[in-house]
Structure formats: structure tokens, C-alpha cells
PDB file of C-alpha atoms in Angstrom:
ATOM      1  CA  UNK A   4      66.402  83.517-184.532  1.00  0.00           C
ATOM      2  CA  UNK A   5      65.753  82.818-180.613  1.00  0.00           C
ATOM      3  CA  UNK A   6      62.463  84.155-179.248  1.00  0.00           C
ATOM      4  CA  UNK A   7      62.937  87.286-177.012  1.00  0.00           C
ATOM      5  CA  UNK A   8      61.873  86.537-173.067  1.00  0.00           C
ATOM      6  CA  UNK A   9      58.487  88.405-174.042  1.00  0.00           C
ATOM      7  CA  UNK A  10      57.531  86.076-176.718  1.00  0.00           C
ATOM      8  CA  UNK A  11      58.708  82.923-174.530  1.00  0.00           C
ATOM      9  CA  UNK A  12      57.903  83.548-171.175  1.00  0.00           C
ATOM     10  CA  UNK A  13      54.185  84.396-171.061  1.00  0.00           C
ATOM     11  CA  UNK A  14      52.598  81.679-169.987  1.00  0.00           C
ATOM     12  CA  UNK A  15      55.114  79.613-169.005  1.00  0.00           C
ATOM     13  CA  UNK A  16      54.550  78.421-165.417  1.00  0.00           C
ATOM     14  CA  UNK A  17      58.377  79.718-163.762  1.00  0.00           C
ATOM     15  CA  UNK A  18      59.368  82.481-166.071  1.00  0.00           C
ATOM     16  CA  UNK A  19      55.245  83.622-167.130  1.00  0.00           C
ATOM     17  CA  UNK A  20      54.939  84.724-163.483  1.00  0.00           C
ATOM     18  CA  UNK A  21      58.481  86.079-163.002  1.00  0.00           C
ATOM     19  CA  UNK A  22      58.235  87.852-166.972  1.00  0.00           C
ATOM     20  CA  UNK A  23      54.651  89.365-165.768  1.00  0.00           C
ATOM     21  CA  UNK A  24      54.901  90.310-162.283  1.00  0.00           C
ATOM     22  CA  UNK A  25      58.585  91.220-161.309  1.00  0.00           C
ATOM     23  CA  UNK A  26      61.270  91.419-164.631  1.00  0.00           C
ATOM     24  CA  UNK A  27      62.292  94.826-165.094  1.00  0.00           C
ATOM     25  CA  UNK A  28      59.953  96.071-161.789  1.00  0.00           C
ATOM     26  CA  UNK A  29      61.780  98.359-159.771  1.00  0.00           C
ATOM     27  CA  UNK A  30      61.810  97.583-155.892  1.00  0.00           C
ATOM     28  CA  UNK A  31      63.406  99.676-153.060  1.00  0.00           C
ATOM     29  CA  UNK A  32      62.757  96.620-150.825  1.00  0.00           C
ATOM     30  CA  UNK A  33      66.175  95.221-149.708  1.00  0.00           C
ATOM     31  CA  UNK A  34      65.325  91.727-149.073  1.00  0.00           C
ATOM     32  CA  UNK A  35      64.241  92.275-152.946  1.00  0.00           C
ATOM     33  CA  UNK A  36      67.884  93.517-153.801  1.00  0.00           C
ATOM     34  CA  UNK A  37      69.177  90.835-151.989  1.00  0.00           C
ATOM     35  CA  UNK A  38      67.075  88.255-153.009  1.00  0.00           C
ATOM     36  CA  UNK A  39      67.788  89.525-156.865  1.00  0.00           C
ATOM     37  CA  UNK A  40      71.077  89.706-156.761  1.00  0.00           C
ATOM     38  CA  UNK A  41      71.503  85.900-154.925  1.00  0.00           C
ATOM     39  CA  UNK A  42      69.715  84.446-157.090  1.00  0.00           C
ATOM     40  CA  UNK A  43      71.793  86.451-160.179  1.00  0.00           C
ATOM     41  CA  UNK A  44      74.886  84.583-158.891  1.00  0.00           C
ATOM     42  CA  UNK A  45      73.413  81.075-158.067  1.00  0.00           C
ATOM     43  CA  UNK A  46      72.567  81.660-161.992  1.00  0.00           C
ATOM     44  CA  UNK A  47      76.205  81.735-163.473  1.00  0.00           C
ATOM     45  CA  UNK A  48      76.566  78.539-165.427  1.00  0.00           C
ATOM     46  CA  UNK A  49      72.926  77.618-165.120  1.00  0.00           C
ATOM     47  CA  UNK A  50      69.638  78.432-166.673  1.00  0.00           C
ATOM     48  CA  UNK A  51      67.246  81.021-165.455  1.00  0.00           C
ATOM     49  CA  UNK A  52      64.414  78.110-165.003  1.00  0.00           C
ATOM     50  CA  UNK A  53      67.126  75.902-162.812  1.00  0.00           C
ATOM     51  CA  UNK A  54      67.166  79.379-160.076  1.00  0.00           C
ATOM     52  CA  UNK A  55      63.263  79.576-160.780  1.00  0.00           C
ATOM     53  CA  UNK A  56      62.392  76.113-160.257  1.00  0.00           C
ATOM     54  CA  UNK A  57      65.077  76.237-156.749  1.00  0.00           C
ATOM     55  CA  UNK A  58      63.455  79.845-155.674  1.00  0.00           C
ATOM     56  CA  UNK A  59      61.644  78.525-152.449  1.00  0.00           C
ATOM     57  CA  UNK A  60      64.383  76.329-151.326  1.00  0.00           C
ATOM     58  CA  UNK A  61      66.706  79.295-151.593  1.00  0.00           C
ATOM     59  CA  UNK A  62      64.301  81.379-149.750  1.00  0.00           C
ATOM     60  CA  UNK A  63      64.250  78.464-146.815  1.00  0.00           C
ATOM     61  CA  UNK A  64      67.690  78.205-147.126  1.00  0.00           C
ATOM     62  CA  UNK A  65      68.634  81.840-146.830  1.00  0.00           C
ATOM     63  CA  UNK A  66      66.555  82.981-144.162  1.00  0.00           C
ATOM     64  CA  UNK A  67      63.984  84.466-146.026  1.00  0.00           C
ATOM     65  CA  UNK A  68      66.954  86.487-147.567  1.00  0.00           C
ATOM     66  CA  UNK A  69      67.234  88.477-144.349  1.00  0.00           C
ATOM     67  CA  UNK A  70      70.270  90.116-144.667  1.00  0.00           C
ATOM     68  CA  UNK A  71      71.303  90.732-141.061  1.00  0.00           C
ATOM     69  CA  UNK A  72      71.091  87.274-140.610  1.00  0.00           C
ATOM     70  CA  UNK A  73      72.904  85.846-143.245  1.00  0.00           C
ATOM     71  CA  UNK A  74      75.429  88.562-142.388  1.00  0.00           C
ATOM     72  CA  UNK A  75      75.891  86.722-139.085  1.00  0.00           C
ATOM     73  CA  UNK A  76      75.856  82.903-140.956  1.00  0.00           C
ATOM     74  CA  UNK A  77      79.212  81.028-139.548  1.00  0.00           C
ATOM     75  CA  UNK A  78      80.934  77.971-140.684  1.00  0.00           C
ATOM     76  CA  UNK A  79      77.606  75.707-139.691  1.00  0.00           C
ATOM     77  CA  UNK A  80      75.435  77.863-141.537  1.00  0.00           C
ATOM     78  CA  UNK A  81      78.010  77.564-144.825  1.00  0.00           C
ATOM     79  CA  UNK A  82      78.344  74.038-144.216  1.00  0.00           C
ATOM     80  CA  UNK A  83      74.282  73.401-143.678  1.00  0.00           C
ATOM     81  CA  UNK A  84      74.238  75.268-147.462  1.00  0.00           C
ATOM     82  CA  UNK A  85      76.618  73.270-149.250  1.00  0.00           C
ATOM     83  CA  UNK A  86      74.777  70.589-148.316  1.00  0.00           C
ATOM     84  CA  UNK A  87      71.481  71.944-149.138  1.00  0.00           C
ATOM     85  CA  UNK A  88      70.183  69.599-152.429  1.00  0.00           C
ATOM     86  CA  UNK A  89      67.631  72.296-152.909  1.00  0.00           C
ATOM     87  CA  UNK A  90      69.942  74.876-153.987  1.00  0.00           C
ATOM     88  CA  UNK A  91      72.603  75.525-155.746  1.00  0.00           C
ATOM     89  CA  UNK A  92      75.873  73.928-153.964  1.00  0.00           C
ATOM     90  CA  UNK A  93      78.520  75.796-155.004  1.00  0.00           C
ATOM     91  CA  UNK A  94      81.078  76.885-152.280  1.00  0.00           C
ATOM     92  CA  UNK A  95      82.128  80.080-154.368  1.00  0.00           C
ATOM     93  CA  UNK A  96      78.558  81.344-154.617  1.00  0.00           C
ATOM     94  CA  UNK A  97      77.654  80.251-151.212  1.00  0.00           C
ATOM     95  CA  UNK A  98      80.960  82.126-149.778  1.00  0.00           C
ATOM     96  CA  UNK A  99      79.574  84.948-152.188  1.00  0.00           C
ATOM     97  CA  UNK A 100      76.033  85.539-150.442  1.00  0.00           C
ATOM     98  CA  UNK A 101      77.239  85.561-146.792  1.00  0.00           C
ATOM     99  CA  UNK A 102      80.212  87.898-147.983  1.00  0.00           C
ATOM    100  CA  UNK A 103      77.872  90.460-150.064  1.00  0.00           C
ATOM    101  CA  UNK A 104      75.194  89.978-147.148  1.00  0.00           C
ATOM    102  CA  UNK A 105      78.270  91.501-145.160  1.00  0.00           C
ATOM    103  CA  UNK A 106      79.232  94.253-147.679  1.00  0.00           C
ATOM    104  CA  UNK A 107      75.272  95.406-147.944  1.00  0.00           C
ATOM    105  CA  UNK A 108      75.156  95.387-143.965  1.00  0.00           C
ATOM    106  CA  UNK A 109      78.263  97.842-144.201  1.00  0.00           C
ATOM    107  CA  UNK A 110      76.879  99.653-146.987  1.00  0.00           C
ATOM    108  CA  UNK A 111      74.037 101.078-144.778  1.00  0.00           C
ATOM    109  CA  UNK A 112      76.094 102.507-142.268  1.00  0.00           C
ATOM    110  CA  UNK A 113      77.300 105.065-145.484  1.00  0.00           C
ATOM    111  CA  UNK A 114      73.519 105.225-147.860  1.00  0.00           C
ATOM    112  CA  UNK A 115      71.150 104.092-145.057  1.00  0.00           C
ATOM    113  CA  UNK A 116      70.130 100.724-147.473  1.00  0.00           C
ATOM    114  CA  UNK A 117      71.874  99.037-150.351  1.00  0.00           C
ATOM    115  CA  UNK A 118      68.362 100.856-152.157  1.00  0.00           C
ATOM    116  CA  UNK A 119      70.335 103.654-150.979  1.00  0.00           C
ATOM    117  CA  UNK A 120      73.348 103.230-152.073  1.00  0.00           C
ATOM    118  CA  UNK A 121      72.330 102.123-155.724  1.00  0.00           C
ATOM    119  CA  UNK A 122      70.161 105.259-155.558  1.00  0.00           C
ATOM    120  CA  UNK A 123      73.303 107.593-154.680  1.00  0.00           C
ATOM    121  CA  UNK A 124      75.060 106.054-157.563  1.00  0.00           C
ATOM    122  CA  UNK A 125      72.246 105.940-160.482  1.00  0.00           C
ATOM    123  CA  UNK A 126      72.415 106.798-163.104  1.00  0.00           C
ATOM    124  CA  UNK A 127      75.746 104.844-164.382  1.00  0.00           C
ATOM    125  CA  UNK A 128      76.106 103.383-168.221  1.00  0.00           C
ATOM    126  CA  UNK A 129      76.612  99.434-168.151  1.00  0.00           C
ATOM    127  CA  UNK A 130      80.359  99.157-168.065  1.00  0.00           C
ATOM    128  CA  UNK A 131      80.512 102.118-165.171  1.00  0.00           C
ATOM    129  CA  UNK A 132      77.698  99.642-162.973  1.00  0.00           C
ATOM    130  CA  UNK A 133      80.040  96.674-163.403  1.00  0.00           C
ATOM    131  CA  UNK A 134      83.295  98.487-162.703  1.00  0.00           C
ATOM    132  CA  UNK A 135      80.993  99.247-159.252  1.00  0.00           C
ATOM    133  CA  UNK A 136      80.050  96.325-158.478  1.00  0.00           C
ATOM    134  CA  UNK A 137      83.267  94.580-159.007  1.00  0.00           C
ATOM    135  CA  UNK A 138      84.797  96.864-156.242  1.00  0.00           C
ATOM    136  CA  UNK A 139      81.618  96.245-153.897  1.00  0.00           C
ATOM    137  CA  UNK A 140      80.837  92.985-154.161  1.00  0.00           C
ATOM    138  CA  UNK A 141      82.004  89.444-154.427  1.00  0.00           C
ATOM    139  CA  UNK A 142      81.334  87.457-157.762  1.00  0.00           C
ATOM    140  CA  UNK A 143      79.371  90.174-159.850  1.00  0.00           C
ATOM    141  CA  UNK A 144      80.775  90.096-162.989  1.00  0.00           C
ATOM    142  CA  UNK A 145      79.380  91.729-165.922  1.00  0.00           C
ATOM    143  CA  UNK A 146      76.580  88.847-166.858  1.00  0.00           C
ATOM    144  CA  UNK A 147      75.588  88.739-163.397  1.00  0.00           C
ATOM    145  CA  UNK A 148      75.824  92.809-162.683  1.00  0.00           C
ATOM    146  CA  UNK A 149      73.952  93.501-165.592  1.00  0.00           C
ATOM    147  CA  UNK A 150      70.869  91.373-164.995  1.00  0.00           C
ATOM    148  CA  UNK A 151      70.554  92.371-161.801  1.00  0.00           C
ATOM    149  CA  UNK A 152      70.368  96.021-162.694  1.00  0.00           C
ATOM    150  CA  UNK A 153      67.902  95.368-165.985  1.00  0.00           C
ATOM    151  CA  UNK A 154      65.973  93.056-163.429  1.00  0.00           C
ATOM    152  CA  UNK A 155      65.226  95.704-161.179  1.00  0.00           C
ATOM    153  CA  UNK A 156      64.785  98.543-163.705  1.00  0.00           C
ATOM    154  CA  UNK A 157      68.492 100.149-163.153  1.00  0.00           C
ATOM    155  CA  UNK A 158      69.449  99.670-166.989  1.00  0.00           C
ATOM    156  CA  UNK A 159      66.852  99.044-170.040  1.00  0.00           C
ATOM    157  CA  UNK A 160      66.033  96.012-171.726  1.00  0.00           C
ATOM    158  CA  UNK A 161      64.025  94.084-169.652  1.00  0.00           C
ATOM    159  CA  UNK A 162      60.608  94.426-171.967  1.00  0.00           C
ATOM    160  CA  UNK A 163      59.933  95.722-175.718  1.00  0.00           C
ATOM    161  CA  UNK A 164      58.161  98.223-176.281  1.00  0.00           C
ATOM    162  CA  UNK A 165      55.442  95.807-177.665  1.00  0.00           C
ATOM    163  CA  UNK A 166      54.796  93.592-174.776  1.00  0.00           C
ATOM    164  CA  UNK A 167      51.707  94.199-172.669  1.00  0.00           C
ATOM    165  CA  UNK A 168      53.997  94.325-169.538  1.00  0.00           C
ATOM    166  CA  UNK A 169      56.366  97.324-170.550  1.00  0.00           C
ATOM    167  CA  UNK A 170      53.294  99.823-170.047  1.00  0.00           C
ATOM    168  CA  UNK A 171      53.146  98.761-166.711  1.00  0.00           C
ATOM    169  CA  UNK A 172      56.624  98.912-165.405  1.00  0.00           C
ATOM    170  CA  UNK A 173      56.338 102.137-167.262  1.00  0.00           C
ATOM    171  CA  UNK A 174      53.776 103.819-164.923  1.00  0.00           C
ATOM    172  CA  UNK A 175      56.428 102.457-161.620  1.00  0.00           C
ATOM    173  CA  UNK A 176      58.792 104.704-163.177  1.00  0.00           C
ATOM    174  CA  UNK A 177      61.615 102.635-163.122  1.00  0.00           C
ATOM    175  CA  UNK A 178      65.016 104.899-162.517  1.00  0.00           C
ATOM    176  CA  UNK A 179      66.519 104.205-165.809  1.00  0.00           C
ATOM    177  CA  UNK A 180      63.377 105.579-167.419  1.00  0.00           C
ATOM    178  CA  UNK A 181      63.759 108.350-165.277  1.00  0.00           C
ATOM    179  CA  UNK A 182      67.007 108.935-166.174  1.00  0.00           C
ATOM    180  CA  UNK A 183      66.685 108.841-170.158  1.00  0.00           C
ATOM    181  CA  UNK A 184      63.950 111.760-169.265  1.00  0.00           C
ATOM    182  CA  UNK A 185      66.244 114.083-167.272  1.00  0.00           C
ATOM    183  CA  UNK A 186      68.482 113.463-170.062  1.00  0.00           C
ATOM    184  CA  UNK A 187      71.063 110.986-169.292  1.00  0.00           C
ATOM    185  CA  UNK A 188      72.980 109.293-172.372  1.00  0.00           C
ATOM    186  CA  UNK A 189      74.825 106.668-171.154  1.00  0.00           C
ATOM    187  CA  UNK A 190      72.427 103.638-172.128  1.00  0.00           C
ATOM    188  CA  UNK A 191      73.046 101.993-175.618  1.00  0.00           C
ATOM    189  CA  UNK A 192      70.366 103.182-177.647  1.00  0.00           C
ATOM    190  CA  UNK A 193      68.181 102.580-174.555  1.00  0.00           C
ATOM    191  CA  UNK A 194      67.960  98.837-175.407  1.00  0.00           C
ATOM    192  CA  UNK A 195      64.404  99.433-176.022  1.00  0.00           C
ATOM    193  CA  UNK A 196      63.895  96.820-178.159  1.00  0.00           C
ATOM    194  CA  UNK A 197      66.355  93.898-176.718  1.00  0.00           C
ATOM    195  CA  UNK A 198      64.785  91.278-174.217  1.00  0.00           C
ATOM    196  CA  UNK A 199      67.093  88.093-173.704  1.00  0.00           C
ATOM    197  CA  UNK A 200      66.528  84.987-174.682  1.00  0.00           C
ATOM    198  CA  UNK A 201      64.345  82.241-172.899  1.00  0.00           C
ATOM    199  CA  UNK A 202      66.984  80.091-170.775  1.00  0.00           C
TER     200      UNK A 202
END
């Protein structure tokens, strides 16, 4: 039986710091979304510790994850990317974050922010999230949706109930533990006591 991410991560010296200090945190920052959900895509394929380890280049590489700006990336910024050793060079995910940087630029114009516009549409179950995202974005599939959402505290799962950090995304009030208490059903079970493996 693997260890869950709470048994592996802690102390670790990528995923401790990631495990203590952001999993499962909810953020209304959108350079956080952003950020999160860039790093989600760069992940398909790979390990978690691969986009860790790579998390400063990507940050260099991306502007900071300034979303206006990577909106306005041409065919020398996509070029200067794919041949970026410091991150992930993979013309499908690179296409993906300029597109999506796009999409989230147009998404304000309708929700203000893409915090916004996930806030408009929360809560959703799983499967009604990924159907979403698939019609929003480019390259979200369910894998990649799902983290993304669990990373930020959209759906459960992130921490058991046991590990010293769940009490403290507790008290942030993440929205999907603000949606189990106005009574919302469409979680499985809550996940409350599924973390995923250590990658």
C-alpha cells in the first residue's frame, strides 16, 4: 500500500513545503490560479517533484505568471519557451498556457477574475468541474482539472483528517468545506480520507 501525500511529503524538501504551506489552501489570487493550473498541465506525463523541482524556471519563464502578459506572448515568446531547458518543452502545453492565459483574460470581462468566475460556478461535483473546464480551457482533462480544483480547495481530498495541516486549511474555509456545510452533496463521500500518492 502507497503512502498517502501526508505521510510522504512532510519533510521532504519540494513537496514538505508545497504539502505544508499551499496543497489544498484556497487562494483568490489569480496569478495563484494561473500559476496552479500551469503548472497542473506541465504535470501530465510527469511527476509532481519534476514541476516542483522546475517551479522557478517556470516562474522566469512565464513572466511571473502574469497573465496579461502571457496573453500578449507571440510566436518569439512560444519559440523562446520551447527552447527553455528549464521547463517543460512541450509545444502542446506551451500552446496551452498562452491560449488559457487568453481564455482567463476573456473570462474577466464576464466574472471580473477567473477567482470570479470559479466562484460563480462553485459548487460543481467532479465530473460537472471537468465537463467545465473542458469547454473553457485548453488541455484540462480530468487528471489535470481535478488537481487543480483539490489544490486550491474547490473539491476535497487534499489532506486527512489526521494530518496536522487539515486544521489549518480548515480555519481558511476553503469553498468546498463551505459547501458540504450549506449542504451540498455532490462530493464522493467528501474524500475526507483520500490524499494521493507521493509522485
Amino acid at each position: 500500500m502507497s503512502l498517502t501525500y501526508c505521510d510522504a511529503a512532510p519533510g521532504h524538501a519540494h513537496h514538505g513545503p508545497y504539502h505544508d504551506s499551499e496543497y489544498g489552501f484556497p487562494s483568490a489570487d489569480d496569478r495563484v490560479l494561473f500559476e496552479r493550473l500551469i503548472l497542473e498541465i506541465n504535470q501530465a506525463g510527469l511527476s509532481w517533484l519534476t514541476i516542483l523541482k522546475k517551479r522557478e524556471a517556470f516562474r522566469a519563464a512565464f513572466d511571473a505568471f502574469d497573465i496579461d502578459r502571457v496573453a500578449a506572448y507571440g510566436e518569439a515568446e512560444r519559440e523562446r519557451l520551447l527552447a527553455d531547458p528549464g521547463i517543460i518543452r512541450n509545444r502542446l502545453k506551451v500552446d496551452a498556457a498562452i491560449e488559457n492565459a487568453r481564455r482567463i483574460v476573456a473570462l474577466r470581462e464576464t466574472h471580473g477574475s477567473f477567482d470570479g468566475w470559479l466562484r460563480a460556478h462553485h459548487p460543481l461535483s467532479k465530473a460537472e468541474w471537468i465537463r467545465l473546464f473542458k469547454r473553457t480551457f485548453r488541455f484540462t482533462g480530468g487528471e489535470i482539472t481535478g488537481e487543480f480544483l483539490m489544490s486550491l480547495g474547490y473539491l476535497p481530498g487534499a489532506h486527512q483528517p489526521r494530518c496536522p495541516v487539515w486544521s489549518e486549511v480548515a480555519m481558511l474555509d476553503p469553498p468546498w468545506m463551505v459547501a458540504v456545510r450549506q449542504g451540498f452533496a455532490g462530493y464522493d463521500a467528501h474524500k475526507a480520507g483520500i490524499s494521493a500518492p507521493m509522485a
